[in-house]
Short mmCIF file of C-alpha atoms in Angstrom, two decimals:
data_model
loop_
_atom_site.label_atom_id
_atom_site.label_comp_id
_atom_site.label_asym_id
_atom_site.label_seq_id
_atom_site.Cartn_x
_atom_site.Cartn_y
_atom_site.Cartn_z
CA UNK A 1 -168.18 -85.51 -113.21
CA UNK A 2 -171.23 -84.76 -111.64
CA UNK A 3 -173.35 -87.75 -111.02
CA UNK A 4 -176.69 -88.08 -112.86
CA UNK A 5 -179.87 -87.04 -110.83
CA UNK A 6 -181.30 -90.19 -110.77
CA UNK A 7 -178.51 -91.99 -109.57
CA UNK A 8 -178.12 -89.26 -106.97
CA UNK A 9 -182.01 -89.62 -105.86
CA UNK A 10 -181.48 -93.79 -105.58
CA UNK A 11 -178.30 -93.54 -103.63
CA UNK A 12 -179.83 -90.80 -101.47
CA UNK A 13 -182.91 -93.23 -100.69
CA UNK A 14 -180.93 -96.10 -100.53
CA UNK A 15 -178.78 -94.21 -97.76
CA UNK A 16 -181.79 -94.42 -95.69
CA UNK A 17 -182.75 -97.80 -94.48
CA UNK A 18 -179.36 -98.38 -94.20
CA UNK A 19 -178.84 -96.01 -91.67
CA UNK A 20 -182.01 -96.38 -89.92
CA UNK A 21 -182.97 -100.32 -89.84
CA UNK A 22 -179.97 -101.39 -87.63
CA UNK A 23 -181.12 -98.93 -85.19
CA UNK A 24 -185.00 -99.22 -85.54
CA UNK A 25 -184.28 -103.14 -85.75
CA UNK A 26 -187.49 -104.64 -86.96
CA UNK A 27 -185.74 -107.92 -87.01
CA UNK A 28 -184.76 -108.08 -83.55
CA UNK A 29 -187.77 -106.30 -82.37
CA UNK A 30 -190.43 -108.59 -84.26
CA UNK A 31 -190.51 -111.29 -81.28
CA UNK A 32 -191.65 -108.50 -78.78
CA UNK A 33 -194.20 -107.56 -81.38
CA UNK A 34 -195.42 -111.07 -81.70
CA UNK A 35 -195.93 -111.02 -77.69
CA UNK A 36 -197.13 -107.40 -77.13
CA UNK A 37 -200.16 -108.50 -80.02
CA UNK A 38 -200.86 -111.97 -77.65
CA UNK A 39 -204.57 -112.16 -77.32
CA UNK A 40 -205.69 -110.72 -80.79
CA UNK A 41 -207.25 -112.52 -83.89
CA UNK A 42 -204.75 -112.08 -87.09
CA UNK A 43 -206.65 -109.81 -88.76
CA UNK A 44 -206.29 -107.43 -86.01
CA UNK A 45 -202.53 -108.46 -85.99
CA UNK A 46 -201.86 -107.55 -89.56
CA UNK A 47 -204.11 -104.22 -88.86
CA UNK A 48 -201.81 -103.46 -85.81
CA UNK A 49 -198.54 -104.15 -87.59
CA UNK A 50 -200.32 -101.61 -90.46
CA UNK A 51 -200.89 -99.14 -88.24
CA UNK A 52 -197.63 -99.21 -86.37
CA UNK A 53 -195.97 -98.43 -89.76
CA UNK A 54 -197.70 -95.82 -90.53
CA UNK A 55 -197.30 -94.17 -87.03
CA UNK A 56 -193.28 -94.88 -87.80
CA UNK A 57 -193.68 -93.21 -91.43
CA UNK A 58 -194.93 -89.95 -90.40
CA UNK A 59 -192.23 -89.65 -87.10
CA UNK A 60 -189.61 -90.99 -88.94
CA UNK A 61 -190.29 -88.35 -91.95
CA UNK A 62 -191.10 -85.48 -89.40
CA UNK A 63 -187.85 -85.76 -88.01
CA UNK A 64 -186.01 -85.86 -90.99
CA UNK A 65 -188.12 -82.63 -92.74
CA UNK A 66 -188.53 -80.63 -89.66
CA UNK A 67 -186.28 -82.12 -86.73
CA UNK A 68 -183.05 -79.83 -88.40
CA UNK A 69 -185.47 -76.83 -88.33
CA UNK A 70 -186.49 -77.28 -84.17
CA UNK A 71 -182.61 -77.55 -83.69
CA UNK A 72 -181.76 -74.38 -85.48
CA UNK A 73 -184.45 -72.43 -83.40
CA UNK A 74 -182.59 -73.41 -80.14
CA UNK A 75 -179.16 -71.80 -81.70
CA UNK A 76 -177.69 -75.52 -82.32
CA UNK A 77 -175.37 -75.51 -85.78
CA UNK A 78 -175.97 -78.38 -88.73
CA UNK A 79 -172.20 -79.64 -88.07
CA UNK A 80 -172.81 -79.79 -84.46
CA UNK A 81 -176.37 -82.30 -85.09
CA UNK A 82 -173.60 -84.63 -87.44
CA UNK A 83 -171.07 -84.92 -84.95
CA UNK A 84 -173.82 -85.72 -82.10
CA UNK A 85 -175.43 -87.71 -84.44
CA UNK A 86 -172.55 -89.62 -86.11
CA UNK A 87 -171.13 -90.42 -82.26
CA UNK A 88 -174.65 -91.66 -81.59
CA UNK A 89 -174.85 -93.48 -84.48
CA UNK A 90 -171.68 -95.14 -83.93
CA UNK A 91 -172.62 -96.21 -80.13
CA UNK A 92 -175.11 -97.49 -81.36
CA UNK A 93 -173.80 -99.62 -84.00
CA UNK A 94 -170.57 -100.72 -81.50
CA UNK A 95 -173.69 -101.42 -78.95
CA UNK A 96 -175.40 -103.70 -81.40
CA UNK A 97 -171.85 -105.71 -82.25
CA UNK A 98 -171.55 -106.41 -78.78
CA UNK A 99 -175.32 -106.83 -77.60
CA UNK A 100 -175.65 -110.86 -76.95
CA UNK A 101 -179.49 -109.98 -76.48
CA UNK A 102 -180.19 -108.88 -79.79
CA UNK A 103 -181.88 -105.54 -78.99
CA UNK A 104 -182.58 -102.26 -80.22
CA UNK A 105 -184.45 -98.81 -79.52
CA UNK A 106 -187.09 -101.50 -77.61
CA UNK A 107 -184.86 -102.58 -74.59
CA UNK A 108 -186.47 -100.47 -72.10
CA UNK A 109 -189.84 -102.14 -72.47
CA UNK A 110 -189.24 -105.33 -73.56
CA UNK A 111 -190.41 -106.33 -70.14
CA UNK A 112 -194.02 -105.25 -71.11
CA UNK A 113 -196.14 -108.63 -72.22
CA UNK A 114 -199.47 -108.27 -73.24
CA UNK A 115 -202.13 -110.14 -71.67
CA UNK A 116 -204.10 -112.60 -73.53
CA UNK A 117 -207.36 -110.20 -73.80
CA UNK A 118 -208.96 -109.10 -77.03
CA UNK A 119 -208.24 -105.59 -77.51
CA UNK A 120 -211.38 -102.53 -77.38
CA UNK A 121 -211.13 -100.03 -80.33
CA UNK A 122 -209.15 -97.75 -77.87
CA UNK A 123 -206.92 -99.79 -76.63
CA UNK A 124 -206.21 -100.45 -80.02
CA UNK A 125 -205.12 -96.67 -80.77
CA UNK A 126 -203.68 -96.56 -77.86
CA UNK A 127 -201.49 -99.57 -78.20
CA UNK A 128 -200.16 -99.05 -81.74
CA UNK A 129 -198.44 -96.29 -80.86
CA UNK A 130 -197.30 -96.44 -77.26
CA UNK A 131 -195.30 -99.03 -76.92
CA UNK A 132 -195.12 -100.62 -80.12
CA UNK A 133 -194.68 -97.43 -82.49
CA UNK A 134 -192.72 -95.46 -79.70
CA UNK A 135 -190.40 -96.51 -78.27
CA UNK A 136 -190.43 -100.13 -79.26
CA UNK A 137 -189.90 -99.54 -83.10
CA UNK A 138 -188.97 -95.56 -83.65
CA UNK A 139 -186.85 -94.65 -79.89
CA UNK A 140 -184.45 -91.79 -79.45
CA UNK A 141 -181.77 -93.25 -81.49
CA UNK A 142 -183.50 -93.59 -84.47
CA UNK A 143 -185.17 -90.05 -84.45
CA UNK A 144 -181.78 -88.56 -83.43
CA UNK A 145 -180.25 -90.14 -87.02
CA UNK A 146 -183.35 -89.29 -88.90
CA UNK A 147 -182.81 -85.78 -87.84
CA UNK A 148 -178.74 -86.19 -88.92
CA UNK A 149 -179.66 -87.74 -92.01
CA UNK A 150 -181.94 -84.54 -92.76
CA UNK A 151 -179.59 -82.21 -91.65
CA UNK A 152 -178.81 -80.91 -95.05
CA UNK A 153 -181.09 -78.28 -96.82
CA UNK A 154 -180.34 -77.99 -100.40
CA UNK A 155 -180.84 -74.42 -101.81
CA UNK A 156 -181.19 -75.59 -105.38
CA UNK A 157 -184.68 -76.58 -106.80
CA UNK A 158 -183.37 -79.80 -108.01
CA UNK A 159 -181.65 -80.74 -105.30
CA UNK A 160 -184.51 -79.96 -102.88
CA UNK A 161 -186.75 -82.23 -104.80
CA UNK A 162 -183.86 -84.67 -105.23
CA UNK A 163 -183.18 -84.69 -101.35
CA UNK A 164 -187.45 -84.49 -100.09
CA UNK A 165 -188.41 -87.38 -102.72
CA UNK A 166 -185.26 -89.53 -101.65
CA UNK A 167 -186.29 -88.91 -98.20
CA UNK A 168 -189.87 -90.07 -99.00
CA UNK A 169 -188.96 -92.80 -100.67
CA UNK A 170 -186.02 -94.24 -98.26
CA UNK A 171 -188.44 -93.91 -94.99
CA UNK A 172 -191.14 -95.87 -97.50
CA UNK A 173 -188.64 -98.60 -97.87
CA UNK A 174 -187.75 -98.36 -94.02
CA UNK A 175 -191.25 -98.66 -93.17
CA UNK A 176 -191.79 -101.55 -95.33
CA UNK A 177 -189.34 -103.58 -93.71
CA UNK A 178 -191.14 -103.10 -90.41
CA UNK A 179 -194.51 -104.04 -92.26
CA UNK A 180 -193.22 -107.14 -93.44
CA UNK A 181 -191.23 -108.08 -90.08
CA UNK A 182 -194.18 -107.11 -87.72
CA UNK A 183 -196.48 -108.46 -90.15
CA UNK A 184 -195.12 -112.12 -90.33
CA UNK A 185 -193.49 -111.46 -87.05
CA UNK A 186 -194.73 -115.31 -85.62
CA UNK A 187 -193.61 -117.32 -88.62
CA UNK A 188 -190.16 -115.14 -88.71
CA UNK A 189 -189.28 -115.88 -85.27
CA UNK A 190 -189.84 -119.61 -86.05
CA UNK A 191 -187.88 -119.32 -89.28
CA UNK A 192 -184.94 -117.26 -88.06
CA UNK A 193 -184.15 -118.67 -84.91
CA UNK A 194 -182.31 -116.72 -82.62
CA UNK A 195 -178.91 -117.66 -84.61
CA UNK A 196 -180.02 -116.07 -87.60
CA UNK A 197 -181.35 -112.84 -86.10
CA UNK A 198 -178.24 -112.68 -84.40
CA UNK A 199 -176.27 -113.04 -87.64
CA UNK A 200 -178.54 -110.52 -89.55
CA UNK A 201 -178.02 -107.89 -86.36
CA UNK A 202 -174.13 -108.18 -86.55
CA UNK A 203 -173.99 -107.58 -90.38
CA UNK A 204 -176.03 -104.63 -90.28
CA UNK A 205 -174.15 -103.03 -86.98
CA UNK A 206 -171.00 -103.32 -88.71
CA UNK A 207 -172.31 -101.30 -91.84
CA UNK A 208 -174.03 -98.89 -89.24
CA UNK A 209 -170.79 -98.07 -87.11
CA UNK A 210 -169.07 -97.17 -90.58
CA UNK A 211 -171.87 -94.97 -91.38
CA UNK A 212 -171.69 -93.64 -88.18
CA UNK A 213 -167.83 -92.42 -88.51
CA UNK A 214 -168.63 -91.10 -92.36
CA UNK A 215 -171.34 -88.42 -90.54
CA UNK A 216 -169.28 -87.68 -87.41
CA UNK A 217 -166.22 -87.39 -89.94
CA UNK A 218 -168.09 -84.85 -92.43
CA UNK A 219 -169.60 -82.91 -88.87
CA UNK A 220 -165.88 -82.67 -87.70
CA UNK A 221 -164.56 -81.13 -91.42
CA UNK A 222 -167.85 -78.50 -91.13
CA UNK A 223 -166.63 -77.66 -87.80
CA UNK A 224 -163.01 -76.81 -89.11
CA UNK A 225 -163.90 -75.21 -92.06
CA UNK A 226 -166.33 -72.79 -89.94
CA UNK A 227 -163.31 -72.11 -87.60
CA UNK A 228 -160.88 -71.21 -90.66
CA UNK A 229 -158.78 -74.08 -89.45
CA UNK A 230 -158.74 -75.63 -92.86
CA UNK A 231 -159.97 -74.24 -96.45
#
């Protein structure tokens, strides 16, 4: 029996944050955000968190909506995207399960620490995107996963509306978590501590690993169907 459209909508929307949040890792990156925002006022810190959230929203949504079309332009099929994206998600989930440093996409810039000074307006705009939005929050892993999530292009109008709406809602929920984590980064660090952060990351990493396997398997099945080996 076909599921009601509303249930399909919310299931598709919830899949987005479940898949992306372990890769984005806003919980683990919150301490890095706190360090990178050192020297600015509390109001400026809130503004910075809000601007980073907006940047991440449009980057993730753009990857979901046009990422697969860009790949198609270069002749890369959607099943290959699913297989490659699934492998990447599996690898990311496995790495997070075995990573003692509690790091995500921001590993490459954790050594960059903001100096104790008040930022100018231009410096604020630059730092809100690099390195905080990219690659600390939205890095190569989360971009690839977003493309994989948006790889399916429905043909029927109701399915198109459900797909687009669920993508916007899912990315909105995802970036809302980013906003909350970064806006209250200092308090979160004190409340969770290292052990609490590790527990959250381990649980989400296991879910991510399972989702990666599912994405990979669907890609393999599609490739086998295309090759005529299975029907």
